PDB file of C-alpha atoms in Angstrom:
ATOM      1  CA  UNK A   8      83.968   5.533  60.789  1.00  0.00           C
ATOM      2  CA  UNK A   9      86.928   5.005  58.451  1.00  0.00           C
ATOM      3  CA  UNK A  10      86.313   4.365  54.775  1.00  0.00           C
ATOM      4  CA  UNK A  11      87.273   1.177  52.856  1.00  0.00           C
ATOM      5  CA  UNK A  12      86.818   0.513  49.225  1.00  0.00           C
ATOM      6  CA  UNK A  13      87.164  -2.846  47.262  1.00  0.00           C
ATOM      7  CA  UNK A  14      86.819  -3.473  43.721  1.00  0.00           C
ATOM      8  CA  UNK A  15      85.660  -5.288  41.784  1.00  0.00           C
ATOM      9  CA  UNK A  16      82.632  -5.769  43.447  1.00  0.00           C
ATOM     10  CA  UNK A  17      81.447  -8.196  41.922  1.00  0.00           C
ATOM     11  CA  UNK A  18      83.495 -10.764  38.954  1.00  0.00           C
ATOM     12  CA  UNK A  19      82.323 -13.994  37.478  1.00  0.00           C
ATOM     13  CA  UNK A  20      85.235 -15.770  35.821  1.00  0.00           C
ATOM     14  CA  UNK A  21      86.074 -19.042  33.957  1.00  0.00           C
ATOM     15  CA  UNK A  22      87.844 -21.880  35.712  1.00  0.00           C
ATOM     16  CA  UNK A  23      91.506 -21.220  35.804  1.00  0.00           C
ATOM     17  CA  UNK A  24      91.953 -17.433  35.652  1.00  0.00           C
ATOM     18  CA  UNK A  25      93.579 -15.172  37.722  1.00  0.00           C
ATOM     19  CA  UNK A  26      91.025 -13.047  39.674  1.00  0.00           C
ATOM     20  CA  UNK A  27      92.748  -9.498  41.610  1.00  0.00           C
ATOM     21  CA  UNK A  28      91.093  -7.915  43.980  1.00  0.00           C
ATOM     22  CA  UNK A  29      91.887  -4.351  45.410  1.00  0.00           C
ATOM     23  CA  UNK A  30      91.505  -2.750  48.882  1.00  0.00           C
ATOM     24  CA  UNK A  31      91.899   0.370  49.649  1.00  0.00           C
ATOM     25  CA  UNK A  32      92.042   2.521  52.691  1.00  0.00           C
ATOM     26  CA  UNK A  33      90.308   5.735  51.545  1.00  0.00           C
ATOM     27  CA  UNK A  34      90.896   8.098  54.748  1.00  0.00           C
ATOM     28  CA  UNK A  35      93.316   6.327  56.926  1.00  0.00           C
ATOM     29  CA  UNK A  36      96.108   4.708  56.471  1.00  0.00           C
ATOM     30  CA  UNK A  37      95.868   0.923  57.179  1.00  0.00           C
ATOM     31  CA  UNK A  38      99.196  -0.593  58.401  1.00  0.00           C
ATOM     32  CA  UNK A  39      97.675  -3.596  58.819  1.00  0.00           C
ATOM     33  CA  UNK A  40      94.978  -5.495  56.423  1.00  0.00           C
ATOM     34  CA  UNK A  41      92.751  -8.324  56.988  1.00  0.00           C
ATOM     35  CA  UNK A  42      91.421 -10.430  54.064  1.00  0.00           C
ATOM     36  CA  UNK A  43      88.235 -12.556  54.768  1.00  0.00           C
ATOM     37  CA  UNK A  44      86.294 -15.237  53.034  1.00  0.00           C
ATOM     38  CA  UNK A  45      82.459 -15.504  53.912  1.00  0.00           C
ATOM     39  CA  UNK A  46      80.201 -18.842  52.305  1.00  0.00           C
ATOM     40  CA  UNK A  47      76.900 -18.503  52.162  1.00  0.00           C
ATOM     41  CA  UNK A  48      75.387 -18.513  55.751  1.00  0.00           C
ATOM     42  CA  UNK A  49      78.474 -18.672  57.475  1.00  0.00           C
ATOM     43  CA  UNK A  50      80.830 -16.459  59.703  1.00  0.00           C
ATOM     44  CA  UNK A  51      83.725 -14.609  58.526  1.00  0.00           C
ATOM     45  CA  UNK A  52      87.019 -17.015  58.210  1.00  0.00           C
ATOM     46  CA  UNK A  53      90.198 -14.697  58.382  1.00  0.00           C
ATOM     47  CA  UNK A  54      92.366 -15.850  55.893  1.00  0.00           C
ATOM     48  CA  UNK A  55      95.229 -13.701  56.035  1.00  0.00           C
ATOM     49  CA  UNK A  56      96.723 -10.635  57.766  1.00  0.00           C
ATOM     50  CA  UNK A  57      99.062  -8.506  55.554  1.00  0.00           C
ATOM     51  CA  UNK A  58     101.431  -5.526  56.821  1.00  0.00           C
ATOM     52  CA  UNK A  59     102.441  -2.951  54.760  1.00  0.00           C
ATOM     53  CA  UNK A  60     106.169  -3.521  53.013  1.00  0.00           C
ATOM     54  CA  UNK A  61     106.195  -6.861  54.230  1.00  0.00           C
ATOM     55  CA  UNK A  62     105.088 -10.222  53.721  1.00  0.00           C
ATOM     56  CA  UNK A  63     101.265 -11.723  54.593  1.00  0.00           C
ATOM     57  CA  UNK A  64     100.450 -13.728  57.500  1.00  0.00           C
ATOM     58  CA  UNK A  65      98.276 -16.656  56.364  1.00  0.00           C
ATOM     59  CA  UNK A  66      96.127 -18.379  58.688  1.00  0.00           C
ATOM     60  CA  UNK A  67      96.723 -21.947  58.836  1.00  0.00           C
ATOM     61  CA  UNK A  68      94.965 -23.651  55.970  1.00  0.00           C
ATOM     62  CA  UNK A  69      94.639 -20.985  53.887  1.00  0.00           C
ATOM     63  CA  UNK A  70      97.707 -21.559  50.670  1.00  0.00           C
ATOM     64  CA  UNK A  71      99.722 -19.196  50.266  1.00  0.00           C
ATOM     65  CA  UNK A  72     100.502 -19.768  46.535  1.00  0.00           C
ATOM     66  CA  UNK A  73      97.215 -19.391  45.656  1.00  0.00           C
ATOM     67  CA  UNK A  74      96.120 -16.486  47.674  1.00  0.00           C
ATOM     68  CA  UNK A  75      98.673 -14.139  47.062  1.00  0.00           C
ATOM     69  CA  UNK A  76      98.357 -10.617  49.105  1.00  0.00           C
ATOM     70  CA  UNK A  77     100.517  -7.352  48.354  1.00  0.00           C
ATOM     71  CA  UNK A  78     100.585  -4.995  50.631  1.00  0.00           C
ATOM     72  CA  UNK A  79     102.623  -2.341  48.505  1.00  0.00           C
ATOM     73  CA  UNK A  80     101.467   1.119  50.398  1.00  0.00           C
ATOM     74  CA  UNK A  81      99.755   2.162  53.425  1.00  0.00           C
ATOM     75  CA  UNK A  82      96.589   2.583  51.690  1.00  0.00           C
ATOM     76  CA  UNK A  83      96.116  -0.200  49.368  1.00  0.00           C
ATOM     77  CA  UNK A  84      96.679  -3.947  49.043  1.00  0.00           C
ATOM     78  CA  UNK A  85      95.493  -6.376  46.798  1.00  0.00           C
ATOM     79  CA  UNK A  86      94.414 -10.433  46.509  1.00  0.00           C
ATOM     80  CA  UNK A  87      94.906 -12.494  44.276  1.00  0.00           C
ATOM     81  CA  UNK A  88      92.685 -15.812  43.372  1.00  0.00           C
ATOM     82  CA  UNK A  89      95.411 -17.492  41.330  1.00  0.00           C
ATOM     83  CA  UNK A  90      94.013 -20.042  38.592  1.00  0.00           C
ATOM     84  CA  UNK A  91      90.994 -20.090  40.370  1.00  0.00           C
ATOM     85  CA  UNK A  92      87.933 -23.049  40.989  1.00  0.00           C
ATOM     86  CA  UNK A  93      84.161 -22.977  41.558  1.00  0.00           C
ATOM     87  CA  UNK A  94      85.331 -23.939  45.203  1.00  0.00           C
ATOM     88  CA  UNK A  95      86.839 -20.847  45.374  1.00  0.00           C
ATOM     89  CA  UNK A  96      83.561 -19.098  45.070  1.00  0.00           C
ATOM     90  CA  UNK A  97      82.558 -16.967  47.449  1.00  0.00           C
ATOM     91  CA  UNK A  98      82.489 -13.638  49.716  1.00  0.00           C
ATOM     92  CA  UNK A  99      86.283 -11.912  49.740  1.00  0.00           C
ATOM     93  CA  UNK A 100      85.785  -9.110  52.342  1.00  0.00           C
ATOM     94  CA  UNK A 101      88.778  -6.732  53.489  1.00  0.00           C
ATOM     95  CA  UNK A 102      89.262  -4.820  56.566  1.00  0.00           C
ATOM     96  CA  UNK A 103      91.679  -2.012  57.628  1.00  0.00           C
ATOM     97  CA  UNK A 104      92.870  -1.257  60.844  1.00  0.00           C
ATOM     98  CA  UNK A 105      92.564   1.784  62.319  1.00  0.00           C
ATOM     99  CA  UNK A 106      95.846   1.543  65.037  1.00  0.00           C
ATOM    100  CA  UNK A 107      95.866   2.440  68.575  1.00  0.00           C
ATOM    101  CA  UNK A 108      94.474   2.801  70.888  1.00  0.00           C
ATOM    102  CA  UNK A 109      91.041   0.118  69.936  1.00  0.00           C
ATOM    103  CA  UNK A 110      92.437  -1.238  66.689  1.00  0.00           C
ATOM    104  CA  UNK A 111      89.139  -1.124  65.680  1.00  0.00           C
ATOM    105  CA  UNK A 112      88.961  -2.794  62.238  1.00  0.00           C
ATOM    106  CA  UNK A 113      86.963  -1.095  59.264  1.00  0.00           C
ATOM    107  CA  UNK A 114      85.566  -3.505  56.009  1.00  0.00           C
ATOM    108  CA  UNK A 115      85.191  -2.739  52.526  1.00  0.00           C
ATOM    109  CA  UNK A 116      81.860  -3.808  50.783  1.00  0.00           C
ATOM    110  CA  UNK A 117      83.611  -6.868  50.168  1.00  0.00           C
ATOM    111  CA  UNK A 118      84.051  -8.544  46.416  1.00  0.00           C
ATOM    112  CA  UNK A 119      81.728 -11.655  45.333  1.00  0.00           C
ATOM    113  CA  UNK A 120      83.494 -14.127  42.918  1.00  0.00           C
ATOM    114  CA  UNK A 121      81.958 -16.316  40.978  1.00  0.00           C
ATOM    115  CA  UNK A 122      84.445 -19.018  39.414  1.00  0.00           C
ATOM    116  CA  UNK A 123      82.217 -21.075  36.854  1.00  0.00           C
TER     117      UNK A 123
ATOM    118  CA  UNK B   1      85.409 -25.621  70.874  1.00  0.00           C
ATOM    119  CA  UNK B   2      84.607 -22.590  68.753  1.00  0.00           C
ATOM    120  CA  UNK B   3      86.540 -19.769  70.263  1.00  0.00           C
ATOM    121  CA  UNK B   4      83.695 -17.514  69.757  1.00  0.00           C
ATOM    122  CA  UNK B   5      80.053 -18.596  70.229  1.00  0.00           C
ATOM    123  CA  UNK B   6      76.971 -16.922  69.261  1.00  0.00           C
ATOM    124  CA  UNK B   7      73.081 -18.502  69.378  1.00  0.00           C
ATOM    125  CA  UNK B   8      72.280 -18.457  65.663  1.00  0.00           C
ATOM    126  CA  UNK B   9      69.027 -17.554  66.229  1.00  0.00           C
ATOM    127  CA  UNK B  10      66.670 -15.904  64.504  1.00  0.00           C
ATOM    128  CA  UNK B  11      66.100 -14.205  67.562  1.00  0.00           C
ATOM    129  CA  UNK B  12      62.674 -12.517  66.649  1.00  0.00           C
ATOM    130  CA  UNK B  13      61.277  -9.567  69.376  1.00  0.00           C
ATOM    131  CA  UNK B  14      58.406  -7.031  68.585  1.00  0.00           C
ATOM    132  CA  UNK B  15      58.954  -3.807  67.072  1.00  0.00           C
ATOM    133  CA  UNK B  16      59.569  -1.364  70.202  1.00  0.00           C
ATOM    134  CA  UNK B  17      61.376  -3.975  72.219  1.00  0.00           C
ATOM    135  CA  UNK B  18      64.819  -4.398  73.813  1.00  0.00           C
ATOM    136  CA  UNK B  19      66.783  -7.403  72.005  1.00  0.00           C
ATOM    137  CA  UNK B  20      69.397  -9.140  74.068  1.00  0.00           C
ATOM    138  CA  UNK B  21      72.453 -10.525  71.389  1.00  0.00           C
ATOM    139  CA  UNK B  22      75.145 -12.838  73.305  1.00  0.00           C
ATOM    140  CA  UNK B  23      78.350 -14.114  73.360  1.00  0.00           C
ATOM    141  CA  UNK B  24      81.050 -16.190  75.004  1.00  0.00           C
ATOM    142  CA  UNK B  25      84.594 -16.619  74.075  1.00  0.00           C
ATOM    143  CA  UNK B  26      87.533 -18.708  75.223  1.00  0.00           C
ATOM    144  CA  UNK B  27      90.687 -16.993  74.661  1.00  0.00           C
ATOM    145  CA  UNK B  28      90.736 -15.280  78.514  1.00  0.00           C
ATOM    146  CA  UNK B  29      93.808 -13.002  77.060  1.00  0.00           C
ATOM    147  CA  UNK B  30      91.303 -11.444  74.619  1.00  0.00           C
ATOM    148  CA  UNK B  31      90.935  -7.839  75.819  1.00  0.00           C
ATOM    149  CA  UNK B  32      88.982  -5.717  73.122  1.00  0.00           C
ATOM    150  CA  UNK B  33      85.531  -6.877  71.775  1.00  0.00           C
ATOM    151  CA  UNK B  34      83.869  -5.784  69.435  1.00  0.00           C
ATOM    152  CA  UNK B  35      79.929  -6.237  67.582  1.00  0.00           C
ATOM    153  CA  UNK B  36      79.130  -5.720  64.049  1.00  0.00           C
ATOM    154  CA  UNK B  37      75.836  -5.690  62.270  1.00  0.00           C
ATOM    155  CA  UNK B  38      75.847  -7.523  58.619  1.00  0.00           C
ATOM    156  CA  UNK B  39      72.783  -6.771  56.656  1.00  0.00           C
ATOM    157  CA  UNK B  40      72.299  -9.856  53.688  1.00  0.00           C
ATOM    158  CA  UNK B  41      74.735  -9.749  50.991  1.00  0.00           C
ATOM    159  CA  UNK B  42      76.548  -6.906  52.520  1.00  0.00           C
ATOM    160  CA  UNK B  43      80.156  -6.754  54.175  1.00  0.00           C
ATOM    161  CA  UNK B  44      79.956  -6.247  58.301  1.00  0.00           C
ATOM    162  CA  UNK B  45      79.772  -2.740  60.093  1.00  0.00           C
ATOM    163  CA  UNK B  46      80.940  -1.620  63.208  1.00  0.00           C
ATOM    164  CA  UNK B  47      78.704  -0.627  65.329  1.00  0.00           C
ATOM    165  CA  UNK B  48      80.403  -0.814  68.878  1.00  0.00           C
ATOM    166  CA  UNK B  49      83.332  -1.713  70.718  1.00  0.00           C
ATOM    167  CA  UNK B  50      84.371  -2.510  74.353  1.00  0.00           C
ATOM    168  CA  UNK B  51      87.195  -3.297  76.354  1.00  0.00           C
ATOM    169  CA  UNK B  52      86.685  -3.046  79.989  1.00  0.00           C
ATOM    170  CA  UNK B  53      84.239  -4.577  82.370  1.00  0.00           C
ATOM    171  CA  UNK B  54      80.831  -3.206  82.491  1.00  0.00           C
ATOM    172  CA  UNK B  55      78.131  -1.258  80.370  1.00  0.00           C
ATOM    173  CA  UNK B  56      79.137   0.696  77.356  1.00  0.00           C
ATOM    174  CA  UNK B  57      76.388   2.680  75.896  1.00  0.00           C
ATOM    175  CA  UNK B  58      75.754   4.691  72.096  1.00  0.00           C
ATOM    176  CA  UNK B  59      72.421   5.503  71.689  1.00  0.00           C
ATOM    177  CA  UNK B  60      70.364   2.577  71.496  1.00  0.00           C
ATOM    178  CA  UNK B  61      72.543   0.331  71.988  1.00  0.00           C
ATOM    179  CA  UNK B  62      74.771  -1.126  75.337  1.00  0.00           C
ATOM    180  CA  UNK B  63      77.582  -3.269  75.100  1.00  0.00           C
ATOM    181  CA  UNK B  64      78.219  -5.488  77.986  1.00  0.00           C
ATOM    182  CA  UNK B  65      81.542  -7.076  79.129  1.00  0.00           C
ATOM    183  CA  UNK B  66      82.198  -9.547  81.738  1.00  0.00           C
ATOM    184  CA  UNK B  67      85.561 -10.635  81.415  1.00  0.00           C
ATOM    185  CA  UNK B  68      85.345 -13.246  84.555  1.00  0.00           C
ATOM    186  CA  UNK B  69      82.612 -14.691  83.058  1.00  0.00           C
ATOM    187  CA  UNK B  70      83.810 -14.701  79.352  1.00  0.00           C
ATOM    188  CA  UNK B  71      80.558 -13.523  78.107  1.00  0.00           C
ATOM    189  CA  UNK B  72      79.857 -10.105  76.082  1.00  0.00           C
ATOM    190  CA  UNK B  73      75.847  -8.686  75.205  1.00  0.00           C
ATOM    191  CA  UNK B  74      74.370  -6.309  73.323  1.00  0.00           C
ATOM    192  CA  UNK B  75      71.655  -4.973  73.651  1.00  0.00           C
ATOM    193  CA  UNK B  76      69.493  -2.727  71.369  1.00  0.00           C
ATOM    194  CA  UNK B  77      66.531  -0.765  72.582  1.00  0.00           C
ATOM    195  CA  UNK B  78      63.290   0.395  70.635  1.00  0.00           C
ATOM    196  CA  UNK B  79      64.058  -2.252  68.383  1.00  0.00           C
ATOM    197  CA  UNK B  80      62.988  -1.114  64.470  1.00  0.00           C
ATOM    198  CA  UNK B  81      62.893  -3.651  61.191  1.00  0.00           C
ATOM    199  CA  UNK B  82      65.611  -1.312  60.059  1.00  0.00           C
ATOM    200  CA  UNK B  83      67.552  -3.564  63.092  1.00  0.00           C
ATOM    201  CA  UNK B  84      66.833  -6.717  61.052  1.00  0.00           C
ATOM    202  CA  UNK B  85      70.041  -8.093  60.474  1.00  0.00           C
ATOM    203  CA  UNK B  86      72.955 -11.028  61.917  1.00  0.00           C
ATOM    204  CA  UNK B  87      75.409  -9.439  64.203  1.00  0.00           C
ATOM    205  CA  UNK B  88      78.653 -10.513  64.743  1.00  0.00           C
ATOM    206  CA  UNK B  89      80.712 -10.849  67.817  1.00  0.00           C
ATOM    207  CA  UNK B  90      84.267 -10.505  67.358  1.00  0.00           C
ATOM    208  CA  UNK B  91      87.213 -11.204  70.005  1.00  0.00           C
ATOM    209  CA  UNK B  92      90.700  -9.341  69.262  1.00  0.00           C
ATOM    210  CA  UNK B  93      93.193 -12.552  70.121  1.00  0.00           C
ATOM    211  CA  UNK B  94      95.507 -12.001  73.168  1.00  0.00           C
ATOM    212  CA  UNK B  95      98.109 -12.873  70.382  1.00  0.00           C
ATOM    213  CA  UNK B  96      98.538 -10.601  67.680  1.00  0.00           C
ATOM    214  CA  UNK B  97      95.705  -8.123  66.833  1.00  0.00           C
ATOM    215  CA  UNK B  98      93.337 -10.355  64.680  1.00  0.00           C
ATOM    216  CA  UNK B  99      90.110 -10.363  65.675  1.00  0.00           C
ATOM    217  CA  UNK B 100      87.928 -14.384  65.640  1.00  0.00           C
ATOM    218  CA  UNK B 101      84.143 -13.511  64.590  1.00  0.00           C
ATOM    219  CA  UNK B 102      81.534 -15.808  65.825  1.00  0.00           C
ATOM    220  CA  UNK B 103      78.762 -17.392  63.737  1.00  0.00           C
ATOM    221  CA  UNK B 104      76.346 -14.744  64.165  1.00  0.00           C
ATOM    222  CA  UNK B 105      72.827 -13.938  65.390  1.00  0.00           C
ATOM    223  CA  UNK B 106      70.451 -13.817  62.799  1.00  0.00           C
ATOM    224  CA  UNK B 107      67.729 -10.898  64.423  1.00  0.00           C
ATOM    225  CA  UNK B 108      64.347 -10.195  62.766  1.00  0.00           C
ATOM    226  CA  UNK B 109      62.111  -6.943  64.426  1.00  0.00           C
ATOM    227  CA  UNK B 110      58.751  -8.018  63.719  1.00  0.00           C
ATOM    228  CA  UNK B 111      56.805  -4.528  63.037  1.00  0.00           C
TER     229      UNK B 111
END
């Protein structure tokens, strides 16, 4: 299958700060992104969809002003926690889609952030 | 209604054995399905896909869709611990190409 990277991997980080996280499509070219959250136990949550060159699709619930996506190339786009709180804790996971015909959608090894 | 519903399980079967993994959804446009395995702390991998009515089978393991019904399987053969994991159903949405994960079954391969 197709290759997706995230980093950090992990990040612990005061209550507040600004916490980016990277995705990256490492063989394909992703014209579409998916960001998910996972708690502890629970299913994935899409939170947003993000197309290259344009802006992200936010599922409902999910604010926009603090979540801010980028979707600057067809390889790489990037999250940001902005001033971030423990309830923001958790599993960010991204996922690339591989196009026609299945759309089959590819996830990185995901980013754990701790907000303390 | 959760769109996508999956026993939580554990579902626990004997080393060797077949284990059955289920799934409903409600969105009837839905036409691509899909199953990933998520080991503990680890992000979800593919391991099949289907789209039309009937058996799909790689290796050990057979997808099954029946789009009347709602209702999509999995089954793995020759079950190993290695199998030990929660799989997740996913549904692509009839709008837009976003894909709604069910909860998960948690599976445990007892050697």
């Amino acid at each position: 299958g197709a290759v997706v990277s995230q980093h950090p991997s992990r990040v612990i980080c005061k209550s507040g700060t600004s916490v980016k996280i990277e995705c990256r499509s490492l063989d394909f070219q992703a014209t579409t992104m998916f960001w998910y959250r996972q708690f502890p136990k629970k299913s994935l949550m899409l939170m947003a969809t993000s197309n290259e060159g344009s802006k992200a699709t936010y599922e409902q619930g999910v604010e926009k002003d603090k979540f801010l996506i980028n979707h600057a190339s067809l390889t790489l786009s990037t999250l940001t926690v902005t001033s971030a709180h423990p309830e923001d804790s958790s599993f960010y996971i991204c996922s690339g889609e591989s196009g026609l015909p299945y759309n089959e959608q590819f996830f990185g090894p995901g980013t754990r952030l701790t907000v303390l | 209604q959760k769109e996508v519903e999956q026993n939580s399980g554990p579902l626990s079967v004997p080393e060797g054995a077949i284990a059955s993994l289920n799934c409903t959804y409600s969105d009837r446009g839905s036409q691509s399905f899909f199953w990933y395995r998520q080991y503990s702390g680890k992000s979800p991998e593919l391991i099949m896909f289907i789209y039309s009515n009937g058996d799909k089978e790689d290796g050990r393991f057979t997808a099954q869709l029946n789009k009347a019904s709602q209702y999509v399987s999995l089954l793995i053969r020759d079950s190993q611990p290695s199998d030990s994991a929660t799989y997740l159903c996913a549904a692509e949405r009839s709008a837009g190409n976003m894909l709604t994960f069910g909860g998960g079954t948690r599976l445990m391969v007892k050697p």
